[in-house]
Amino acid sequence: MPHDLPKAYDPTAIEDKWAEYWVSENLFAQPTPTAADEAGGESFTILLPPPNVTGRLHMGHMLNQTEMDILTRWQRMSGRRALWLPGTDHAGIATQMMVERQLVEEGKSRQQLGREAFVERVWEWKRHYGGAILDQMKRLGASVDWQREYFTMDENLSVAVREAFVRLHEQGLIYRGAYIVNWCPRCQTAISDLEVVHVEQKGHLWEIRYPVIGDDGKDSEEFLTIATTRPETMLGDVAVAIHPEDERYLHLHGKKLRLPLVGREIPIILDEWVSREFGTGAVKVTPAHDPNDFALGQRHHLPSINIMDDEAKINAEGGQYAGLDRYVARKRIVADLEAQGLLGAIKDHTNNVGHCDRCKTVVEPRLSTQWFIKIQPLAEKAIAAVKPDASGKKAINFTPEQYEKTYLNWMENIHDWCISRQLWWGHRIPAWHCSACHQITVARVDPTACAHCGAVEITQETDVLDTWFSSGLLPVSVFGWPNFRAPQMLRAPSIPRSAAEWVGDHESAESMGAPGPSHLGTWESKANRADFDAFYPTSLLVTGFDILFFWVARMIMMGIWFAQEVPLPDGSKRTLADSVPFREVYIHALVRDANREKMSKTKGNVIDPIEIVKQYGTDAVRFTLASMASPGTDIAFNVARTEGYRAFANKIWNAARFLFMNIDRAAEIGITIDPSSLPLLPFVGADAPLEDHWIIAEFHSTATKVNRSLENYRYDDAANFIYQFFWGSFCDWYLEIVKLRLDFSESADKQNIKEALTTLLSVFEASLRLLSPFMPFLTEEIWHAVYDDKPPAKSIALMSYPPVQSSDAGKQIEMEHVQSIITEIRALRKEIGVEEKAVVPIELRINAHLKHVITENASIIERLAKVSEIHYVEAITPALAKRSTSGFDVAIIYARTIDVAAERERLTKDIAKYEKGVAAAERQLGNEAFIAKAPAHIVEGLKKQEAETRLLLEKARAALDALPPEA
Ligand SMILES: [Zn+2]
Ligand SMILES: [Zn+2]
């Protein structure tokens, strides 16, 4: 049977099928444009913020991906060369941690395994379990180009990382230096300021008395008392600082102190940075373990003594405390100080303690040698790109605009970027240390000898690069920078798993995702910039606030820095506006629970998108998110809404079935409707009935509003306009009106049926295209059915989007009058109790210029409002209940036939009931003891209730009196 749609809308039955089809048919692949394409096409390029290879889909991803997919599908259907590029991030710390945990379970450690074997083990993990989140994306129908899927440690991207590092080094922008870093003793690596979470904790402030050394070189009787929250760090003290004008300590200027427990002589130094109010006004200086002390040490040329090892255990510098964990050492030191009478007061103190964002271990500020990027020339350009140029234009625009300020504020206060991490998993720094001359060789190709002295005793740096170094390069590296290569497929896409598997644990080898780096396609360094020329700068970045600094800022810095060297296709120099990695940044909001609470595991209010999708279907979840998404507004995710949008999908499904049923019935009497002749934009001839003109005008004005809304990221408005059009105008009004013309009896007017069905089908088909970016699965299924599985394209997503179009406002207004009369009659019928099925005559007083609209469309009013006859009058008969608008008055001529006896009985019963109620209320209100005790609102309520019952009583008595005598 043609147009075969199952009776019930069941998303699970259709979504898997289409998700698989879109991937296997490579529908959203965006090939490198050829020279011929290049001339006309406009690109819409968007990068997926690469999820961690260890990641799982959460509601934030679902929102982000829904927004990106709606825009990409809309742009593609609107004729742009749309490319949405997916990939995953190797996520240094997160992935290494995951595999380390596995090893611990096996009773092993990464150190036992050794670097090479460990890294191989991580690759192994990645091949088996990595990228599960991309499979989830496939199942959710994201219209990305799977052929271009990348992994940040792919060979081509690694080449870009290496080139960027070497180039920055050659430009004098990379240096190695001692610096206080946030050290995670668990992860055993430096982590960035952004990866430290500060938690307020109750602790103590210990006062310690440092003996002052007298002029004779011996400890005097005097002490200088310092206060510290981390007593164990005293082992690394090299001075005590006081404010030069602190009157308490003027006599100590130039003196030295004896460091307790250690015995070292340390100077008292003067520095205006010291706060006289905090603690005792004397500050111990430990340059190797505190950023402020480090700065003090630099100013006063003090040595730095690092007293901890990588695990935050005291090292040999700590003498008798060597080998102790930092907190064990703290206890011992406090006890020893007390025993020696050097411990002063211990005060309660609340301070902000930094924790590792990954493993929650308390971070230890610690001096270490790290690699840095001199940020200044890069940051300058990244600031300029966001500020208006001479003509007032910005190279990069933020939506919502407030984030521009946040970005600039951070960028203007940026420090040099520490890019080294003490991990094994990641891009190993391409620098070699020479054991002969101690110089460093940085090279594009692994060197065999020192570049400075020629010695062969060189060893590669053990650190890897910060993960954000490689992800910051993505906008240039994914398009082939620096070795522009021939356009070609990197890999064949993998098909999403079936519904049963896609949420599974990926335990089996069959569920392997994309192949690892050794399976890469051919790599050619042949100069070919077609991809870069066509897709860079990308159009838009949609991302979350949380990675504004981590990622967005770094892409802007690195994108500009490296792209500016690539000339434009015509050979001219790239301006700042053409060097930026993206032209627009859209920061999406948070998804909260239905009560607007932030979702958190501890609160137990986390909504798993996969679970909701299983229950209601992807389309309904996407539509829910879209219907609430607008710039800067958080989303309160409410399942009740999703249920409502599933009903919306169901409504469209039923409309399709109704339509197909009628087309099939028409075919039986020889009327054929040819879907292949459907116009891209629905239209009708001048003599078509009002409803056809009206629905087409409604369609165009909806399409116009949807396009305008999407241009401004108003997903909510766009979704709501479509919803109102499809459910209200199309289903509730238009279908009901068109039914009048679908008369398949002997006397059927075949031409009329054909015209009605043709318009109906063309509006419906175009409406599916309008809805498609929001509900891709439902629309794909129905659209293929419209064409009896012989569609004009492989997918509705490849058809054209209804554009901004002027509409016939006159016809819309005319139809609104007809609708308004119907609505008023329906309300009147309810008001005066006209039985549901009764067909009644009406009186209508209408302004002269509208009368012809009503007379021409009387059949619509008659059918939809169950009207038998319209009496046009100069004035409504006074006795009739009427409704009025500025254009008309309407009344129903209706006399209810009633059973007098039954009515008398009913009214008598009602009167008795009301009398009882009034009496009870009077009794209660007359009870003074009750009135004295009862709360005011209860008494008020009672009084109100009494008054209402009295009114009902009077009405019922009057009705009883008005009853005619029984026959
Ligand atoms: Zn950690
Ligand atoms: Zn050397």
JSON list of N, CA and C and ligand atoms in Angstrom, two decimals, residues 184 186-187 356 359, ligand 1:
[
{"chain": "A", "resi": 184, "resn": "CYS", "atom": "N", "xyz": [49.59, 18.79, 41.41]},
{"chain": "A", "resi": 184, "resn": "CYS", "atom": "CA", "xyz": [48.70, 17.77, 41.98]},
{"chain": "A", "resi": 184, "resn": "CYS", "atom": "C", "xyz": [49.54, 16.56, 42.35]},
{"chain": "A", "resi": 186, "resn": "ARG", "atom": "N", "xyz": [48.61, 13.74, 43.30]},
{"chain": "A", "resi": 186, "resn": "ARG", "atom": "CA", "xyz": [48.02, 12.47, 42.85]},
{"chain": "A", "resi": 186, "resn": "ARG", "atom": "C", "xyz": [48.29, 12.29, 41.36]},
{"chain": "A", "resi": 187, "resn": "CYS", "atom": "N", "xyz": [47.93, 13.31, 40.59]},
{"chain": "A", "resi": 187, "resn": "CYS", "atom": "CA", "xyz": [48.16, 13.23, 39.15]},
{"chain": "A", "resi": 187, "resn": "CYS", "atom": "C", "xyz": [49.64, 13.42, 38.82]},
{"chain": "A", "resi": 356, "resn": "CYS", "atom": "N", "xyz": [42.60, 19.78, 43.07]},
{"chain": "A", "resi": 356, "resn": "CYS", "atom": "CA", "xyz": [42.69, 19.36, 41.67]},
{"chain": "A", "resi": 356, "resn": "CYS", "atom": "C", "xyz": [41.29, 19.08, 41.14]},
{"chain": "A", "resi": 359, "resn": "CYS", "atom": "N", "xyz": [40.95, 15.11, 40.35]},
{"chain": "A", "resi": 359, "resn": "CYS", "atom": "CA", "xyz": [40.98, 14.03, 41.36]},
{"chain": "A", "resi": 359, "resn": "CYS", "atom": "C", "xyz": [40.67, 14.55, 42.76]},
{"chain": "B", "resi": 1, "resn": "ZN", "atom": "ZN", "xyz": [44.87, 15.45, 40.49]}
]
